[in-house]
Every structure is written in structure tokens, then in C-alpha cells.
Amino acid sequence: AEEVPVYPATEQYAVIKPLSQLQEHETPLSVIFTVNPLELSALIAIAGSIMEVPYLSATPQGAACQMIASLVQQQAKTGRPRGVLGLLDLSPRPLLRPLIPDNYLTYSVPWEMFLELEQAAHDGVLTASIWSDAVSGAIY
């Protein structure tokens, strides 16, 4: 059976902050998207454009902090990392409810994968009419 990896802390603190607040000398380990089902669908569609595998995300059982940290680090070490679907742990939901509505999950990706997703998004599903139709609620 696979186990959740344990990585010894090399720094005193782990900092979670918006990408817009990154300093020029900083490189994050991962990027955490907080997404509703429509946004998750778009991220998976974009991932499908850069990956040639049938399984584009990992959905392991674990604590919320494992989903945005150790499991993403584990994916970063693979030859072809996948995004990690998270916030499936029920225990933090009451505490996070003021910040993250119940109909949202996290989708965390290693930094290098984020850079690939960002590039693919410029030429992919987010520029197509299917995205604007989905967001607006248009019915075909």
C-alpha cells in the first residue's frame, strides 16, 4: 500500500501567500488553487492539454495539510506530476468555512507544473467560447 510521504522540515516556517506577493528571489514549492466545480473542470482540461496520461489528478485520502504539502512534493518528484485534489478532509471544514465555502475544493500543483498550466491556458480552453458559455450559464 502507498503511504503519505513525510518530508522533514528544512525551514522554521511554511508560508502560504498569493502569487502576486511573491518576491523576485522566491520560488514556491507549489501553487494551491481554491476552485469550484467549473474552475476544477477548466484546470483538468488544461492539464489534459499538457499531459499524455489518462489520470490527470491524484485524489488520495489524507489530511488537508497533506494535500497541499507532502503529496504535492511527492508529485513533484515524479517524472510527470499530477495535480492533487484536496480539502476532502472533513475535519478542517468548520474552521475554514469563513474563508472557503463548502462547495470549493483545492487543486494543488508543483511549481513547474503550474508554469506549464499557465502557458497552456493562454492557448487552451480558457480562450475558447466553451469557457465563456460555461461561465455565463449558456445552454446550447
Backbone as a chain_set.jsonl record, in Angstrom:
{"seq": "AEEVPVYPATEQYAVIKPLSQLQEHETPLSVIFTVNPLELSALIAIAGSIMEVPYLSATPQGAACQMIASLVQQQAKTGRPRGVLGLLDLSPRPLLRPLIPDNYLTYSVPWEMFLELEQAAHDGVLTASIWSDAVSGAIY", "coords": {"N": [[0.832, -1.189, 0.0], [0.412, 2.245, -0.716], [1.928, 4.979, 0.969], [1.483, 8.068, 2.738], [3.86, 10.464, 2.075], [6.565, 11.599, 4.166], [8.201, 14.518, 4.768], [11.036, 15.94, 6.064], [11.032, 19.028, 7.788], [12.743, 21.729, 6.462], [12.909, 24.342, 6.913], [12.023, 26.896, 9.312], [9.428, 27.883, 9.124], [6.477, 27.489, 7.122], [5.141, 29.201, 4.455], [2.168, 30.447, 3.203], [0.953, 32.227, 0.569], [-0.492, 34.713, -1.636], [0.245, 34.48, -5.16], [0.782, 36.937, -6.272], [2.15, 38.244, -4.331], [4.669, 37.196, -4.244], [8.165, 37.48, -3.955], [10.884, 38.533, -6.074], [13.088, 36.824, -5.78], [12.003, 34.501, -4.779], [10.852, 31.155, -5.077], [8.132, 29.223, -5.231], [7.155, 26.066, -3.724], [4.802, 24.906, -4.466], [1.581, 25.537, -6.012], [-1.552, 26.486, -4.939], [-4.762, 26.119, -5.851], [-7.948, 27.364, -5.155], [-10.97, 26.104, -5.814], [-14.125, 26.018, -7.556], [-16.526, 23.617, -8.87], [-16.691, 24.158, -11.696], [-14.365, 25.658, -12.223], [-12.463, 23.757, -11.467], [-12.939, 21.849, -13.455], [-12.006, 23.273, -15.689], [-9.251, 23.544, -15.034], [-8.483, 20.853, -15.09], [-9.002, 20.262, -17.739], [-7.082, 21.888, -18.956], [-4.776, 20.701, -17.899], [-4.987, 18.271, -19.202], [-4.228, 19.025, -21.729], [-1.502, 19.268, -21.579], [-0.537, 16.906, -20.675], [-0.005, 13.479, -21.365], [-1.459, 11.322, -20.311], [-3.96, 9.172, -18.872], [-4.901, 9.749, -16.31], [-5.241, 12.602, -14.659], [-5.122, 13.834, -12.232], [-4.462, 13.431, -8.73], [-6.18, 11.905, -6.098], [-5.881, 11.357, -3.208], [-6.464, 9.828, 0.026], [-6.299, 11.7, 2.959], [-5.061, 14.149, 5.31], [-5.982, 17.634, 5.169], [-3.739, 19.358, 5.172], [-1.781, 17.64, 4.249], [-2.516, 17.304, 1.63], [-1.915, 19.724, 0.395], [0.753, 19.962, 0.75], [2.852, 17.69, 1.474], [1.949, 15.656, -0.318], [1.88, 17.003, -2.743], [4.563, 17.634, -3.011], [5.509, 15.035, -3.293], [4.397, 14.405, -5.786], [5.812, 16.233, -7.345], [8.277, 15.062, -7.507], [7.98, 13.003, -9.257], [8.193, 11.734, -12.64], [6.217, 12.779, -14.229], [4.294, 14.917, -12.924], [1.118, 15.134, -11.227], [-1.819, 17.06, -10.522], [-3.07, 17.612, -7.208], [-6.015, 16.836, -5.739], [-7.764, 18.337, -3.176], [-8.846, 19.26, 0.159], [-10.675, 17.512, 1.032], [-10.832, 16.363, 3.418], [-12.848, 16.181, 6.149], [-12.563, 17.289, 8.709], [-11.258, 19.933, 8.852], [-13.145, 21.587, 7.69], [-15.252, 23.041, 9.2], [-13.65, 25.003, 10.415], [-12.512, 26.306, 8.259], [-14.637, 27.306, 6.872], [-15.386, 30.129, 7.058], [-13.519, 31.191, 5.288], [-13.324, 29.562, 3.003], [-15.839, 28.468, 1.003], [-18.208, 25.73, 1.343], [-18.661, 24.499, -1.12], [-16.287, 24.441, -2.491], [-13.075, 23.168, -3.428], [-9.599, 22.218, -3.142], [-6.98, 22.392, -5.538], [-3.938, 21.424, -6.019], [-0.72, 22.026, -7.303], [2.639, 21.162, -8.289], [5.226, 23.666, -8.564], [6.598, 23.76, -11.111], [4.767, 22.431, -12.734], [2.638, 24.193, -12.536], [3.667, 26.367, -14.001], [3.679, 25.238, -16.563], [0.913, 24.779, -16.875], [-0.001, 27.401, -16.815], [1.114, 28.466, -19.179], [-0.139, 26.808, -21.089], [-2.776, 27.545, -20.684], [-3.096, 29.956, -21.964], [-3.411, 29.305, -24.607], [-5.508, 27.584, -24.658], [-8.443, 26.045, -23.344], [-9.527, 28.191, -21.872], [-9.568, 30.329, -23.579], [-11.399, 29.709, -25.432], [-14.765, 29.635, -26.783], [-16.318, 27.827, -25.404], [-15.617, 28.011, -22.718], [-16.437, 30.632, -21.959], [-19.163, 30.304, -22.417], [-19.748, 28.297, -20.552], [-19.18, 29.611, -18.131], [-21.006, 31.721, -18.227], [-23.353, 30.372, -18.145], [-24.689, 29.638, -20.397], [-26.881, 27.815, -22.514], [-26.794, 25.22, -24.812]], "CA": [[0.0, 0.0, 0.0], [1.138, 3.504, -0.739], [1.825, 5.764, 2.193], [1.689, 9.509, 2.606], [5.268, 10.725, 2.351], [6.92, 12.532, 5.227], [9.385, 15.285, 4.415], [11.483, 16.732, 7.22], [11.01, 20.476, 7.577], [14.076, 22.314, 6.325], [12.775, 25.733, 7.326], [11.251, 27.039, 10.534], [8.043, 28.177, 8.798], [5.953, 27.352, 5.771], [4.349, 30.4, 4.199], [1.191, 30.38, 2.119], [0.591, 33.595, 0.219], [-0.873, 34.874, -3.043], [1.353, 34.591, -6.117], [1.072, 38.357, -6.508], [3.035, 38.731, -3.265], [5.988, 36.561, -4.325], [9.309, 38.344, -4.227], [11.61, 38.082, -7.257], [14.02, 35.752, -5.427], [11.272, 33.37, -4.215], [10.257, 30.137, -5.945], [7.286, 28.379, -4.37], [7.147, 24.62, -3.957], [3.553, 24.525, -5.112], [0.528, 26.539, -6.16], [-2.808, 25.927, -4.462], [-5.953, 26.758, -6.385], [-9.206, 27.107, -4.457], [-11.8, 26.044, -7.008], [-15.468, 25.441, -7.594], [-16.506, 22.54, -9.878], [-16.426, 24.664, -13.042], [-12.944, 26.004, -12.285], [-11.734, 22.494, -11.445], [-13.071, 21.284, -14.801], [-11.102, 24.008, -16.575], [-7.871, 23.16, -14.719], [-8.241, 19.485, -15.561], [-8.937, 20.344, -19.202], [-5.769, 22.442, -19.295], [-3.8, 19.649, -17.596], [-5.095, 17.289, -20.276], [-3.537, 19.502, -22.929], [-0.049, 19.174, -21.4], [-0.182, 15.573, -20.2], [-0.465, 12.392, -22.221], [-1.83, 10.211, -19.435], [-5.403, 9.211, -18.641], [-5.238, 10.212, -14.969], [-4.641, 13.924, -14.6], [-5.016, 14.334, -10.865], [-4.429, 12.454, -7.654], [-7.182, 12.176, -5.078], [-5.591, 10.433, -2.113], [-7.061, 10.066, 1.341], [-5.329, 12.294, 3.862], [-5.42, 15.417, 5.929], [-5.934, 18.788, 4.268], [-2.376, 19.872, 5.064], [-1.014, 16.704, 3.436], [-2.902, 17.503, 0.234], [-1.291, 20.924, -0.169], [2.185, 19.988, 1.059], [3.659, 16.497, 1.214], [1.519, 14.929, -1.516], [2.298, 17.788, -3.909], [6.007, 17.403, -3.12], [5.667, 13.691, -3.838], [4.109, 14.501, -7.217], [6.899, 16.991, -7.986], [9.421, 14.164, -7.675], [7.693, 12.018, -10.301], [8.538, 12.193, -13.983], [5.081, 13.529, -14.769], [3.435, 15.194, -11.769], [-0.315, 15.385, -11.364], [-2.388, 17.918, -9.503], [-3.63, 16.894, -6.066], [-7.311, 17.34, -5.325], [-7.761, 18.35, -1.725], [-9.879, 19.78, 1.029], [-11.64, 16.431, 1.141], [-10.823, 16.018, 4.831], [-13.987, 16.877, 6.757], [-12.26, 17.941, 9.987], [-10.987, 21.378, 8.829], [-14.222, 22.343, 7.051], [-15.871, 24.067, 10.05], [-12.699, 26.09, 10.659], [-12.23, 27.006, 7.009], [-15.875, 27.798, 6.265], [-15.385, 31.583, 6.83], [-12.596, 31.534, 4.198], [-13.547, 28.741, 1.816], [-17.194, 27.896, 1.045], [-18.297, 24.275, 1.282], [-18.699, 24.0, -2.494], [-14.965, 24.615, -3.07], [-12.008, 22.228, -3.106], [-8.293, 22.72, -3.569], [-6.266, 21.663, -6.586], [-2.568, 21.878, -5.787], [0.232, 21.517, -8.296], [4.024, 21.613, -8.112], [5.538, 24.921, -9.247], [6.904, 23.556, -12.529], [3.515, 22.097, -13.406], [1.885, 25.442, -12.625], [4.203, 27.144, -15.12], [3.171, 24.594, -17.782], [-0.526, 25.058, -16.956], [-0.161, 28.823, -17.141], [1.408, 28.625, -20.605], [-1.181, 26.126, -21.863], [-4.054, 28.255, -20.52], [-3.175, 31.05, -22.937], [-3.789, 28.771, -25.913], [-6.422, 26.472, -24.475], [-9.875, 26.087, -23.09], [-9.975, 29.469, -21.327], [-9.729, 31.297, -24.661], [-12.447, 29.204, -26.335], [-16.13, 30.043, -26.432], [-16.907, 26.872, -24.466], [-15.378, 28.515, -21.361], [-17.333, 31.762, -21.686], [-20.516, 29.754, -22.338], [-19.877, 27.587, -19.271], [-19.198, 30.605, -17.046], [-22.228, 32.521, -18.302], [-24.519, 29.507, -17.973], [-25.375, 29.494, -21.675], [-27.34, 26.466, -22.841], [-26.668, 25.007, -26.269]], "C": [[0.872, 1.246, 0.0], [0.93, 4.244, 0.571], [2.03, 7.234, 1.879], [3.144, 9.788, 2.95], [5.443, 11.718, 3.493], [8.215, 13.207, 4.811], [9.809, 16.1, 5.623], [11.478, 18.225, 6.865], [12.443, 20.996, 7.51], [14.088, 23.779, 6.745], [11.929, 25.795, 8.584], [9.763, 27.219, 10.241], [7.73, 27.782, 7.36], [5.014, 28.534, 5.573], [3.426, 30.133, 3.009], [0.771, 31.816, 1.835], [0.211, 33.666, -1.251], [0.356, 34.995, -3.942], [1.749, 36.047, -6.349], [2.006, 38.938, -5.453], [4.401, 38.049, -3.255], [7.054, 37.615, -4.614], [10.091, 37.74, -5.398], [12.527, 36.889, -6.96], [13.326, 34.492, -4.897], [10.733, 32.443, -5.309], [9.435, 29.223, -5.059], [7.451, 26.902, -4.698], [5.91, 24.213, -4.74], [2.63, 25.723, -5.229], [-0.781, 25.845, -5.795], [-3.953, 26.755, -5.036], [-7.12, 26.403, -5.471], [-10.277, 27.224, -5.53], [-13.198, 25.513, -6.751], [-15.458, 24.372, -8.689], [-16.192, 23.012, -11.297], [-14.946, 25.001, -13.217], [-12.07, 24.751, -12.271], [-11.783, 21.826, -12.816], [-12.117, 21.959, -15.772], [-9.649, 23.627, -16.312], [-7.548, 21.76, -15.223], [-8.192, 19.449, -17.085], [-7.583, 20.883, -19.65], [-4.688, 21.398, -19.027], [-3.814, 18.586, -18.687], [-4.376, 17.718, -21.54], [-2.018, 19.411, -22.795], [0.407, 17.779, -20.993], [-0.766, 14.511, -21.123], [-0.735, 11.145, -21.393], [-3.325, 10.298, -19.166], [-5.805, 9.768, -17.273], [-4.488, 11.509, -14.701], [-4.498, 14.487, -13.204], [-5.012, 13.163, -9.893], [-5.461, 12.866, -6.615], [-6.974, 11.199, -3.923], [-6.377, 10.784, -0.851], [-5.976, 10.645, 2.241], [-5.847, 13.583, 4.441], [-5.256, 16.559, 4.933], [-4.514, 19.309, 4.09], [-1.495, 18.938, 4.234], [-1.293, 16.926, 1.952], [-2.207, 18.707, -0.391], [0.207, 20.97, 0.071], [2.869, 18.695, 0.635], [3.235, 15.742, -0.046], [1.874, 15.676, -2.797], [3.805, 17.644, -4.1], [6.289, 16.028, -3.711], [5.424, 13.708, -5.348], [5.23, 15.219, -7.961], [8.092, 16.094, -8.287], [9.191, 13.096, -8.741], [8.102, 12.584, -11.65], [7.448, 13.039, -14.61], [4.105, 13.809, -13.644], [1.985, 15.441, -12.16], [-0.725, 16.381, -10.288], [-2.995, 17.063, -8.403], [-4.924, 17.581, -5.652], [-7.397, 17.25, -3.81], [-8.947, 19.054, -1.111], [-11.043, 18.791, 1.091], [-11.747, 15.926, 2.574], [-11.919, 16.834, 5.513], [-13.618, 17.679, 8.002], [-11.94, 19.433, 9.89], [-12.131, 22.223, 8.278], [-14.878, 23.383, 7.958], [-14.946, 25.266, 10.301], [-12.452, 26.936, 9.415], [-13.455, 27.662, 6.389], [-15.904, 29.33, 6.106], [-14.503, 32.014, 5.652], [-12.912, 30.827, 2.888], [-14.93, 28.106, 1.908], [-17.175, 26.375, 0.869], [-18.275, 23.718, -0.14], [-17.37, 24.211, -3.234], [-14.034, 23.521, -2.582], [-10.686, 22.907, -3.415], [-7.763, 21.815, -4.67], [-4.853, 22.217, -6.537], [-1.626, 21.229, -6.783], [1.637, 21.972, -7.944], [4.29, 22.843, -8.976], [5.782, 24.729, -10.743], [5.655, 23.199, -13.329], [2.648, 23.34, -13.556], [2.353, 26.262, -13.824], [3.731, 26.568, -16.46], [1.676, 24.875, -17.968], [-0.781, 26.5, -17.38], [0.072, 29.066, -18.625], [0.304, 28.014, -21.456], [-2.515, 26.863, -21.789], [-4.203, 29.376, -21.544], [-3.669, 30.573, -24.297], [-4.908, 27.754, -25.83], [-7.85, 26.844, -24.205], [-10.357, 27.454, -22.591], [-10.136, 30.547, -22.394], [-10.83, 30.892, -25.628], [-13.829, 29.636, -25.86], [-16.773, 29.081, -25.439], [-16.732, 27.339, -23.02], [-16.331, 29.661, -21.06], [-18.792, 31.301, -21.61], [-20.741, 29.061, -20.998], [-19.995, 28.571, -18.112], [-20.503, 31.387, -17.048], [-23.482, 31.693, -18.078], [-25.308, 29.308, -19.256], [-25.723, 28.03, -21.923], [-27.312, 26.323, -24.35], [-27.984, 24.638, -26.873]], "O": [[1.927, 1.29, 0.633], [-0.124, 4.138, 1.198], [2.664, 7.595, 0.887], [3.613, 9.386, 4.015], [4.582, 12.56, 3.746], [9.211, 12.538, 4.534], [9.014, 16.876, 6.153], [11.876, 18.615, 5.767], [13.252, 20.731, 8.399], [15.15, 24.379, 6.909], [11.198, 24.853, 8.892], [8.922, 26.761, 11.014], [8.611, 27.747, 6.501], [4.187, 28.827, 6.436], [3.856, 29.658, 1.958], [0.301, 32.529, 2.721], [0.557, 32.775, -2.027], [1.38, 35.544, -3.536], [2.917, 36.347, -6.594], [2.589, 40.003, -5.656], [5.207, 38.294, -2.357], [6.85, 38.521, -5.422], [9.961, 36.548, -5.673], [12.713, 36.031, -7.823], [14.002, 33.508, -4.595], [10.224, 32.901, -6.333], [9.99, 28.517, -4.217], [7.838, 26.537, -5.808], [5.952, 23.302, -5.567], [2.861, 26.775, -4.632], [-1.077, 24.754, -6.284], [-4.088, 27.942, -4.74], [-7.255, 25.251, -5.06], [-10.48, 28.298, -6.096], [-13.426, 24.686, -5.868], [-14.451, 24.238, -9.383], [-15.486, 22.316, -12.028], [-14.346, 24.669, -14.24], [-11.061, 24.684, -12.973], [-10.776, 21.295, -13.284], [-11.488, 21.29, -16.591], [-8.89, 23.408, -17.255], [-6.451, 21.518, -15.728], [-7.418, 18.683, -17.66], [-7.004, 20.387, -20.616], [-3.78, 21.227, -19.841], [-2.764, 18.058, -19.053], [-3.96, 16.878, -22.337], [-1.312, 19.473, -23.802], [1.606, 17.501, -20.967], [-1.893, 14.642, -21.6], [-0.291, 10.05, -21.736], [-3.899, 11.385, -19.225], [-6.939, 10.214, -17.102], [-3.268, 11.518, -14.538], [-3.831, 15.503, -13.005], [-5.49, 12.069, -10.194], [-5.593, 14.048, -6.296], [-7.801, 10.316, -3.694], [-6.881, 11.897, -0.699], [-4.857, 10.132, 2.277], [-6.936, 14.047, 4.101], [-4.488, 16.46, 3.976], [-4.121, 19.664, 2.979], [-0.558, 19.398, 3.582], [-0.405, 16.754, 1.117], [-1.94, 18.706, -1.593], [0.871, 21.914, -0.356], [3.413, 18.622, -0.467], [4.092, 15.236, -0.771], [2.14, 15.053, -3.825], [4.276, 17.541, -5.233], [7.194, 15.871, -4.53], [6.173, 13.087, -6.102], [5.561, 14.85, -9.088], [8.837, 16.351, -9.233], [10.116, 12.361, -9.088], [8.331, 13.787, -11.78], [7.725, 13.916, -15.428], [3.18, 13.028, -13.422], [1.678, 15.892, -13.264], [-0.05, 16.521, -9.268], [-3.387, 15.921, -8.642], [-4.93, 18.75, -5.267], [-7.13, 16.197, -3.231], [-9.918, 19.394, -1.787], [-12.211, 19.168, 1.187], [-12.646, 15.152, 2.902], [-11.902, 18.063, 5.449], [-14.295, 18.656, 8.322], [-12.327, 20.168, 10.799], [-12.095, 23.449, 8.384], [-15.052, 24.523, 7.528], [-15.408, 26.404, 10.39], [-12.212, 28.14, 9.511], [-13.328, 28.484, 5.481], [-16.412, 29.803, 5.089], [-14.716, 33.083, 5.082], [-12.789, 31.404, 1.808], [-15.174, 27.29, 2.796], [-16.231, 25.816, 0.31], [-17.899, 22.562, -0.335], [-17.333, 24.165, -4.464], [-14.179, 23.01, -1.471], [-10.66, 24.041, -3.894], [-8.068, 20.623, -4.716], [-4.603, 23.345, -6.962], [-1.725, 20.035, -7.069], [1.817, 23.044, -7.367], [3.644, 23.031, -10.006], [5.225, 25.466, -11.556], [5.509, 23.622, -14.476], [1.996, 23.523, -14.583], [1.534, 26.791, -14.576], [3.419, 27.32, -17.384], [1.227, 25.171, -19.075], [-1.661, 26.778, -18.194], [-0.69, 29.795, -19.261], [-0.142, 28.621, -22.43], [-3.301, 26.811, -22.734], [-5.319, 29.705, -21.945], [-4.272, 31.338, -25.05], [-5.232, 27.117, -26.833], [-8.391, 27.808, -24.748], [-11.495, 27.835, -22.867], [-10.772, 31.571, -22.144], [-11.161, 31.646, -26.544], [-14.029, 29.959, -24.689], [-17.681, 29.472, -24.705], [-17.601, 27.092, -22.183], [-16.971, 29.666, -20.009], [-19.572, 31.844, -20.828], [-21.795, 29.216, -20.382], [-20.817, 28.384, -17.215], [-21.048, 31.686, -15.986], [-24.557, 32.245, -17.846], [-26.456, 28.865, -19.223], [-24.956, 27.128, -21.585], [-27.759, 27.212, -25.075], [-28.07, 24.422, -28.082]]}, "num_chains": 1, "name": "protein.A"}
